[in-house]
């Protein structure tokens, strides 16, 4: 075991290489994940404040996790069914969704 | 190709792929690290420092792969206005910069004990350093415009111009007399490296690749959400 950590006398070079790799890869992954969460949360609150959007997201199950909002917003079929039942002013909402599709 | 130009379809596909590549990446890293650190032999000349290779070489491959894919995406963005191409380039750039930095740092940590120097201005090292600056330049340029479209256009042109650096990196060890050794895996007469060392290298290379796939999907989703936010803000500002 001591041999393993000793790395034939090159411990500092070998272990700092693997350490740097861990820091860079884990750091980028964490930053990407937290960035995604932050933006999805921002998108969710923004969609709530827009009146035209509120009705549509109210049709989706309430208490949405921030993470799943994007999926709800983009799963296509359910939303299109939603739009169809509401008719009228959803012409705009429909084309909006279409733009994202 | 245009079938996949559709962000909603991409998001559905990404949701399918993401769990698989994440699990695969975790498995590959576990197996690869076990082989690299424990099961593989030390080099008869380099001793245990050869284990740095298992990080250094996959990082270098990914640095080149990421840049090349970004350059192809830039061409698609410029020629076909492929909407996901810009999203991809922007999402991949920080990852590519990370791989390049990792390659440079581990190379330095390997160079000190084996070459007796942290750094030399030889062709391979210098061209990889330029690659690192290309990534940083692209990231700065894309965000430097008020109009995101102009930023993406400028960034795509930079990526295409900088693509000349990729073959220079690849062949620098053959064209110039460098301190850096020439290729020992990707060569015409087959790998000049023993299987006991080749396997951990290839497995960790795949681990890096699946890690990249998973992370770039997360970043692309974030970028698509960001675009939606911008659109909503514009409608909000214009509609009230």
Short mmCIF file of C-alpha atoms in Angstrom, two decimals:
data_model
loop_
_atom_site.label_atom_id
_atom_site.label_comp_id
_atom_site.label_asym_id
_atom_site.label_seq_id
_atom_site.Cartn_x
_atom_site.Cartn_y
_atom_site.Cartn_z
CA UNK A 1 0.00 0.00 0.00
CA UNK A 2 2.81 2.37 0.87
CA UNK A 3 4.34 1.45 -2.48
CA UNK A 4 1.15 2.49 -4.15
CA UNK A 5 1.26 5.98 -2.65
CA UNK A 6 4.99 6.24 -3.08
CA UNK A 7 4.78 5.71 -6.88
CA UNK A 8 8.45 4.77 -7.13
CA UNK A 9 9.51 8.15 -5.79
CA UNK A 10 7.43 10.10 -8.31
CA UNK A 11 4.43 10.43 -5.99
CA UNK A 12 4.24 14.20 -6.23
CA UNK A 13 4.15 14.21 -10.04
CA UNK A 14 1.77 11.29 -10.48
CA UNK A 15 -0.67 12.24 -7.75
CA UNK A 16 -0.78 15.91 -8.65
CA UNK A 17 -1.57 14.91 -12.25
CA UNK A 18 -4.53 12.84 -11.13
CA UNK A 19 -5.48 15.55 -8.63
CA UNK A 20 -5.52 18.24 -11.31
CA UNK A 21 -7.60 15.95 -13.53
CA UNK A 22 -10.12 15.46 -10.73
CA UNK A 23 -10.32 19.18 -10.01
CA UNK A 24 -10.75 20.17 -13.67
CA UNK A 25 -13.27 17.47 -14.62
CA UNK A 26 -15.33 17.61 -11.42
CA UNK A 27 -15.20 21.40 -11.41
CA UNK A 28 -16.52 21.68 -14.97
CA UNK A 29 -19.25 19.13 -14.24
CA UNK A 30 -20.39 20.96 -11.08
CA UNK A 31 -20.32 24.34 -12.82
CA UNK A 32 -22.36 22.94 -15.73
CA UNK A 33 -24.92 21.33 -13.43
CA UNK A 34 -25.40 24.40 -11.25
CA UNK A 35 -25.60 26.63 -14.32
CA UNK A 36 -28.31 24.41 -15.79
CA UNK A 37 -30.31 24.39 -12.54
CA UNK A 38 -30.04 28.16 -12.17
CA UNK A 39 -31.26 28.79 -15.72
CA UNK A 40 -34.12 26.32 -15.47
CA UNK A 41 -35.24 27.95 -12.24
CA UNK A 42 -35.03 31.39 -13.84
CA UNK A 43 -37.02 30.14 -16.84
CA UNK A 44 -39.68 28.67 -14.55
CA UNK A 45 -40.17 31.91 -12.61
CA UNK A 46 -40.20 33.92 -15.81
CA UNK A 47 -42.89 31.70 -17.31
CA UNK A 48 -44.97 32.18 -14.15
CA UNK A 49 -44.83 35.95 -14.41
CA UNK A 50 -45.97 36.00 -18.01
CA UNK A 51 -49.79 35.92 -17.90
CA UNK A 52 -50.20 34.11 -21.20
CA UNK A 53 -47.80 31.46 -20.05
CA UNK A 54 -49.23 31.09 -16.57
CA UNK A 55 -52.39 29.39 -17.72
CA UNK A 56 -50.42 26.92 -19.72
CA UNK A 57 -48.09 25.98 -16.91
CA UNK A 58 -51.06 25.85 -14.52
CA UNK A 59 -52.40 23.05 -16.72
CA UNK A 60 -49.24 21.10 -15.99
CA UNK A 61 -49.02 19.52 -12.53
CA UNK A 62 -48.25 22.25 -10.02
CA UNK A 63 -45.23 22.28 -7.76
CA UNK A 64 -43.00 21.45 -10.68
CA UNK A 65 -39.40 20.84 -9.83
CA UNK A 66 -37.20 23.32 -11.59
CA UNK A 67 -35.46 20.43 -13.26
CA UNK A 68 -38.53 19.04 -14.95
CA UNK A 69 -39.94 22.31 -16.21
CA UNK A 70 -37.93 22.20 -19.37
CA UNK A 71 -39.28 18.76 -20.19
CA UNK A 72 -42.80 19.86 -19.57
CA UNK A 73 -42.22 22.85 -21.74
CA UNK A 74 -40.96 20.72 -24.58
CA UNK A 75 -42.65 17.36 -24.50
CA UNK A 76 -44.65 18.49 -27.46
CA UNK A 77 -47.65 16.24 -27.54
CA UNK A 78 -49.25 17.08 -24.18
CA UNK A 79 -48.71 20.72 -24.82
CA UNK A 80 -50.18 20.61 -28.25
CA UNK A 81 -53.23 18.87 -26.83
CA UNK A 82 -53.39 21.63 -24.24
CA UNK A 83 -53.25 24.31 -26.86
CA UNK A 84 -55.94 22.63 -28.90
CA UNK A 85 -58.38 22.49 -26.01
CA UNK A 86 -57.87 26.13 -25.21
CA UNK A 87 -58.21 27.33 -28.79
CA UNK A 88 -58.63 31.07 -29.37
CA UNK A 89 -55.80 33.16 -28.10
CA UNK A 90 -53.50 30.17 -28.08
CA UNK A 91 -52.80 30.72 -31.74
CA UNK A 92 -49.95 32.82 -30.43
CA UNK A 93 -48.98 30.30 -27.77
CA UNK A 94 -49.07 27.53 -30.34
CA UNK A 95 -46.76 29.27 -32.74
CA UNK A 96 -44.53 30.07 -29.78
CA UNK A 97 -44.26 26.42 -28.94
CA UNK A 98 -43.76 25.65 -32.60
CA UNK A 99 -40.81 27.97 -32.69
CA UNK A 100 -39.20 25.98 -29.93
CA UNK A 101 -39.87 22.66 -31.59
CA UNK B 1 -28.93 16.33 -40.68
CA UNK B 2 -31.72 18.85 -40.50
CA UNK B 3 -33.88 16.35 -38.69
CA UNK B 4 -31.67 17.01 -35.70
CA UNK B 5 -31.67 20.74 -36.18
CA UNK B 6 -34.76 20.84 -34.06
CA UNK B 7 -34.08 21.80 -30.43
CA UNK B 8 -37.12 19.96 -29.02
CA UNK B 9 -36.11 16.75 -30.77
CA UNK B 10 -32.58 17.25 -29.54
CA UNK B 11 -33.82 17.64 -25.97
CA UNK B 12 -35.82 14.43 -26.20
CA UNK B 13 -32.85 12.55 -27.65
CA UNK B 14 -30.53 14.09 -25.06
CA UNK B 15 -32.83 12.99 -22.23
CA UNK B 16 -32.62 9.43 -23.57
CA UNK B 17 -28.85 9.45 -24.03
CA UNK B 18 -27.80 11.29 -20.87
CA UNK B 19 -28.37 8.52 -18.26
CA UNK B 20 -26.56 5.98 -20.44
CA UNK B 21 -23.46 8.04 -21.07
CA UNK B 22 -23.34 9.12 -17.42
CA UNK B 23 -23.40 5.54 -16.12
CA UNK B 24 -21.00 4.40 -18.83
CA UNK B 25 -18.62 7.20 -17.95
CA UNK B 26 -18.66 6.29 -14.25
CA UNK B 27 -17.95 2.63 -15.04
CA UNK B 28 -15.18 3.46 -17.50
CA UNK B 29 -13.51 5.83 -15.04
CA UNK B 30 -13.61 3.21 -12.30
CA UNK B 31 -12.19 0.43 -14.44
CA UNK B 32 -9.75 2.76 -16.20
CA UNK B 33 -8.37 4.24 -12.98
CA UNK B 34 -7.97 0.78 -11.44
CA UNK B 35 -6.01 -0.41 -14.47
CA UNK B 36 -4.00 2.81 -14.76
CA UNK B 37 -2.99 3.13 -11.12
CA UNK B 38 -2.87 -0.47 -9.88
CA UNK B 39 -2.97 -3.14 -12.55
CA UNK B 40 -0.68 -1.70 -15.21
CA UNK B 41 3.09 -2.15 -14.98
CA UNK B 42 5.56 0.67 -14.55
CA UNK B 43 7.67 1.64 -17.50
CA UNK B 44 11.17 0.18 -17.67
CA UNK B 45 12.62 3.63 -18.31
CA UNK B 46 10.10 6.04 -16.86
CA UNK B 47 9.05 4.10 -13.80
CA UNK B 48 5.73 5.17 -12.34
CA UNK B 49 5.65 8.50 -14.14
CA UNK B 50 4.23 6.60 -17.10
CA UNK B 51 0.94 6.61 -15.22
CA UNK B 52 0.65 10.32 -15.99
CA UNK B 53 0.15 9.23 -19.60
CA UNK B 54 -3.30 7.80 -18.77
CA UNK B 55 -4.52 11.30 -17.97
CA UNK B 56 -2.30 13.31 -20.27
CA UNK B 57 -3.04 11.51 -23.54
CA UNK B 58 -6.85 11.27 -23.22
CA UNK B 59 -6.92 14.96 -22.25
CA UNK B 60 -4.85 15.81 -25.33
CA UNK B 61 -7.07 13.72 -27.61
CA UNK B 62 -10.19 15.34 -26.19
CA UNK B 63 -8.67 18.81 -26.55
CA UNK B 64 -8.17 18.16 -30.28
CA UNK B 65 -11.47 16.33 -30.75
CA UNK B 66 -13.46 19.06 -29.04
CA UNK B 67 -11.87 21.80 -31.11
CA UNK B 68 -12.35 19.87 -34.36
CA UNK B 69 -16.01 19.22 -33.58
CA UNK B 70 -16.51 22.88 -32.72
CA UNK B 71 -14.94 23.88 -36.05
CA UNK B 72 -17.29 21.51 -37.93
CA UNK B 73 -20.21 22.95 -35.97
CA UNK B 74 -19.03 26.45 -36.86
CA UNK B 75 -19.08 25.53 -40.56
CA UNK B 76 -22.63 24.14 -40.16
CA UNK B 77 -23.68 27.31 -38.37
CA UNK B 78 -22.26 29.56 -41.08
CA UNK B 79 -23.40 27.56 -44.10
CA UNK B 80 -26.75 26.06 -43.05
CA UNK B 81 -27.65 28.29 -40.12
CA UNK B 82 -28.05 25.12 -38.12
CA UNK B 83 -29.57 26.41 -34.86
CA UNK B 84 -27.98 23.78 -32.63
CA UNK B 85 -24.50 24.21 -34.08
CA UNK B 86 -23.89 27.49 -32.27
CA UNK B 87 -25.38 26.07 -29.10
CA UNK B 88 -22.97 23.15 -29.33
CA UNK B 89 -19.86 25.25 -29.92
CA UNK B 90 -20.65 27.55 -27.05
CA UNK B 91 -21.39 24.61 -24.73
CA UNK B 92 -18.28 22.66 -25.70
CA UNK B 93 -15.74 25.50 -25.50
CA UNK B 94 -15.17 25.56 -21.72
CA UNK B 95 -14.85 21.76 -21.72
CA UNK B 96 -12.27 21.90 -24.51
CA UNK B 97 -10.37 24.59 -22.66
CA UNK B 98 -10.44 22.40 -19.54
CA UNK B 99 -9.06 19.40 -21.45
CA UNK B 100 -6.31 21.54 -22.98
CA UNK B 101 -5.34 22.99 -19.61
CA UNK B 102 -5.29 19.47 -18.16
CA UNK B 103 -3.08 18.32 -21.02
CA UNK B 104 -0.64 21.20 -20.49
CA UNK B 105 -0.45 20.81 -16.71
CA UNK B 106 -0.04 17.03 -16.72
CA UNK B 107 2.50 17.37 -19.52
CA UNK B 108 4.46 19.77 -17.36
CA UNK B 109 4.25 17.41 -14.40
CA UNK B 110 5.54 14.63 -16.62
CA UNK B 111 8.22 16.77 -18.28
CA UNK B 112 9.87 17.87 -15.06
CA UNK B 113 10.94 14.39 -13.89
CA UNK B 114 11.52 12.90 -17.37
CA UNK B 115 12.89 15.77 -19.49
CA UNK B 116 14.25 17.79 -16.59
CA UNK B 117 12.13 20.81 -17.47
CA UNK B 118 8.58 21.99 -16.87
CA UNK B 119 8.33 23.64 -20.25
CA UNK B 120 10.13 24.01 -23.56
CA UNK B 121 9.06 26.09 -26.53
CA UNK B 122 8.99 23.13 -28.86
CA UNK B 123 6.46 22.80 -31.65
CA UNK B 124 4.06 20.40 -29.93
CA UNK B 125 3.89 22.26 -26.64
CA UNK B 126 3.63 25.67 -28.27
CA UNK B 127 0.87 24.63 -30.68
CA UNK B 128 -1.15 23.13 -27.81
CA UNK B 129 -0.70 26.36 -25.86
CA UNK B 130 -2.07 28.20 -28.91
CA UNK B 131 -5.03 25.80 -28.90
CA UNK B 132 -5.69 26.79 -25.30
CA UNK B 133 -5.66 30.48 -26.25
CA UNK B 134 -7.98 29.76 -29.20
CA UNK B 135 -10.52 28.30 -26.78
CA UNK B 136 -10.22 31.30 -24.46
CA UNK B 137 -10.40 33.70 -27.40
CA UNK B 138 -13.52 32.04 -28.74
CA UNK B 139 -15.22 32.16 -25.34
CA UNK B 140 -14.38 35.84 -24.92
CA UNK B 141 -15.40 36.75 -28.47
CA UNK B 142 -18.83 35.05 -28.37
CA UNK B 143 -19.80 37.07 -25.30
CA UNK B 144 -18.24 40.32 -26.47
CA UNK B 145 -21.18 41.54 -28.54
CA UNK B 146 -24.50 42.97 -27.39
CA UNK B 147 -26.16 41.10 -30.22
CA UNK B 148 -25.60 37.38 -29.52
CA UNK B 149 -25.97 36.57 -33.22
CA UNK B 150 -23.00 38.72 -34.13
CA UNK B 151 -20.99 37.14 -31.34
CA UNK B 152 -21.74 33.67 -32.63
CA UNK B 153 -20.86 34.68 -36.18
CA UNK B 154 -17.50 36.12 -35.11
CA UNK B 155 -16.83 33.09 -32.93
CA UNK B 156 -17.57 30.68 -35.78
CA UNK B 157 -15.12 32.50 -38.06
CA UNK B 158 -12.44 32.37 -35.35
CA UNK B 159 -13.05 28.62 -34.94
CA UNK B 160 -12.65 28.02 -38.68
CA UNK B 161 -9.48 30.10 -38.95
CA UNK B 162 -8.03 28.44 -35.86
CA UNK B 163 -8.75 24.97 -37.27
CA UNK B 164 -5.43 25.23 -39.14
CA UNK B 165 -3.80 24.65 -35.75
CA UNK B 166 -5.26 21.14 -35.37
CA UNK B 167 -3.15 19.42 -38.08
CA UNK B 168 -0.18 21.48 -36.92
CA UNK B 169 -0.56 19.98 -33.44
CA UNK B 170 -1.01 16.49 -34.82
CA UNK B 171 1.99 16.53 -37.15
CA UNK B 172 4.25 18.88 -35.20
CA UNK B 173 6.12 15.90 -33.76
CA UNK B 174 6.87 14.64 -37.28
CA UNK B 175 7.55 17.93 -39.03
CA UNK B 176 9.87 19.42 -36.48
CA UNK B 177 12.54 17.96 -34.30
CA UNK B 178 10.78 18.24 -30.98
CA UNK B 179 11.51 17.13 -27.46
CA UNK B 180 8.02 15.69 -27.37
CA UNK B 181 7.89 12.10 -28.57
CA UNK B 182 6.03 11.18 -31.78
CA UNK B 183 2.72 9.31 -31.76
CA UNK B 184 2.78 5.80 -30.32
CA UNK B 185 -0.89 4.83 -30.57
CA UNK B 186 -2.33 6.43 -33.72
CA UNK B 187 0.29 5.39 -36.24
CA UNK B 188 0.20 3.61 -39.57
CA UNK B 189 2.02 0.49 -38.40
CA UNK B 190 -0.21 0.02 -35.37
CA UNK B 191 0.28 1.01 -31.74
CA UNK B 192 3.86 0.83 -30.48
CA UNK B 193 2.74 0.35 -26.93
CA UNK B 194 2.17 -2.84 -25.01
CA UNK B 195 -1.39 -4.04 -24.39
CA UNK B 196 -1.02 -3.73 -20.62
CA UNK B 197 -0.58 -0.02 -21.08
CA UNK B 198 -2.75 0.39 -24.16
CA UNK B 199 -5.93 -0.90 -22.50
CA UNK B 200 -6.05 1.50 -19.56
CA UNK B 201 -5.23 4.28 -21.99
CA UNK B 202 -8.08 3.42 -24.35
CA UNK B 203 -10.57 2.86 -21.52
CA UNK B 204 -9.73 6.19 -19.93
CA UNK B 205 -9.94 7.85 -23.35
CA UNK B 206 -13.48 6.48 -23.67
CA UNK B 207 -14.22 7.60 -20.11
CA UNK B 208 -13.16 11.14 -21.05
CA UNK B 209 -15.29 10.99 -24.18
CA UNK B 210 -18.44 9.84 -22.36
CA UNK B 211 -17.79 12.43 -19.65
CA UNK B 212 -17.64 15.04 -22.39
CA UNK B 213 -20.87 13.78 -23.98
CA UNK B 214 -22.76 13.92 -20.68
CA UNK B 215 -21.43 17.33 -19.70
CA UNK B 216 -21.93 18.90 -23.11
CA UNK B 217 -25.58 17.75 -23.05
CA UNK B 218 -26.05 19.50 -19.69
CA UNK B 219 -24.40 22.65 -21.03
CA UNK B 220 -26.46 22.61 -24.24
CA UNK B 221 -29.65 22.30 -22.21
CA UNK B 222 -28.54 25.27 -20.13
CA UNK B 223 -27.81 27.27 -23.28
CA UNK B 224 -31.21 26.43 -24.79
CA UNK B 225 -32.89 27.48 -21.54
CA UNK B 226 -30.88 30.70 -21.65
CA UNK B 227 -32.15 31.40 -25.17
CA UNK B 228 -35.72 30.79 -24.07
CA UNK B 229 -35.19 33.21 -21.19
CA UNK B 230 -33.96 35.86 -23.59
CA UNK B 231 -36.96 35.35 -25.88
CA UNK B 232 -39.37 35.55 -22.96
CA UNK B 233 -37.72 38.71 -21.68
CA UNK B 234 -38.06 40.27 -25.12
CA UNK B 235 -41.76 39.37 -25.39
CA UNK B 236 -42.27 40.59 -21.84
CA UNK B 237 -40.58 43.90 -22.60
CA UNK B 238 -42.46 44.31 -25.87
CA UNK B 239 -45.83 42.91 -24.84
CA UNK B 240 -46.69 44.82 -21.66
#
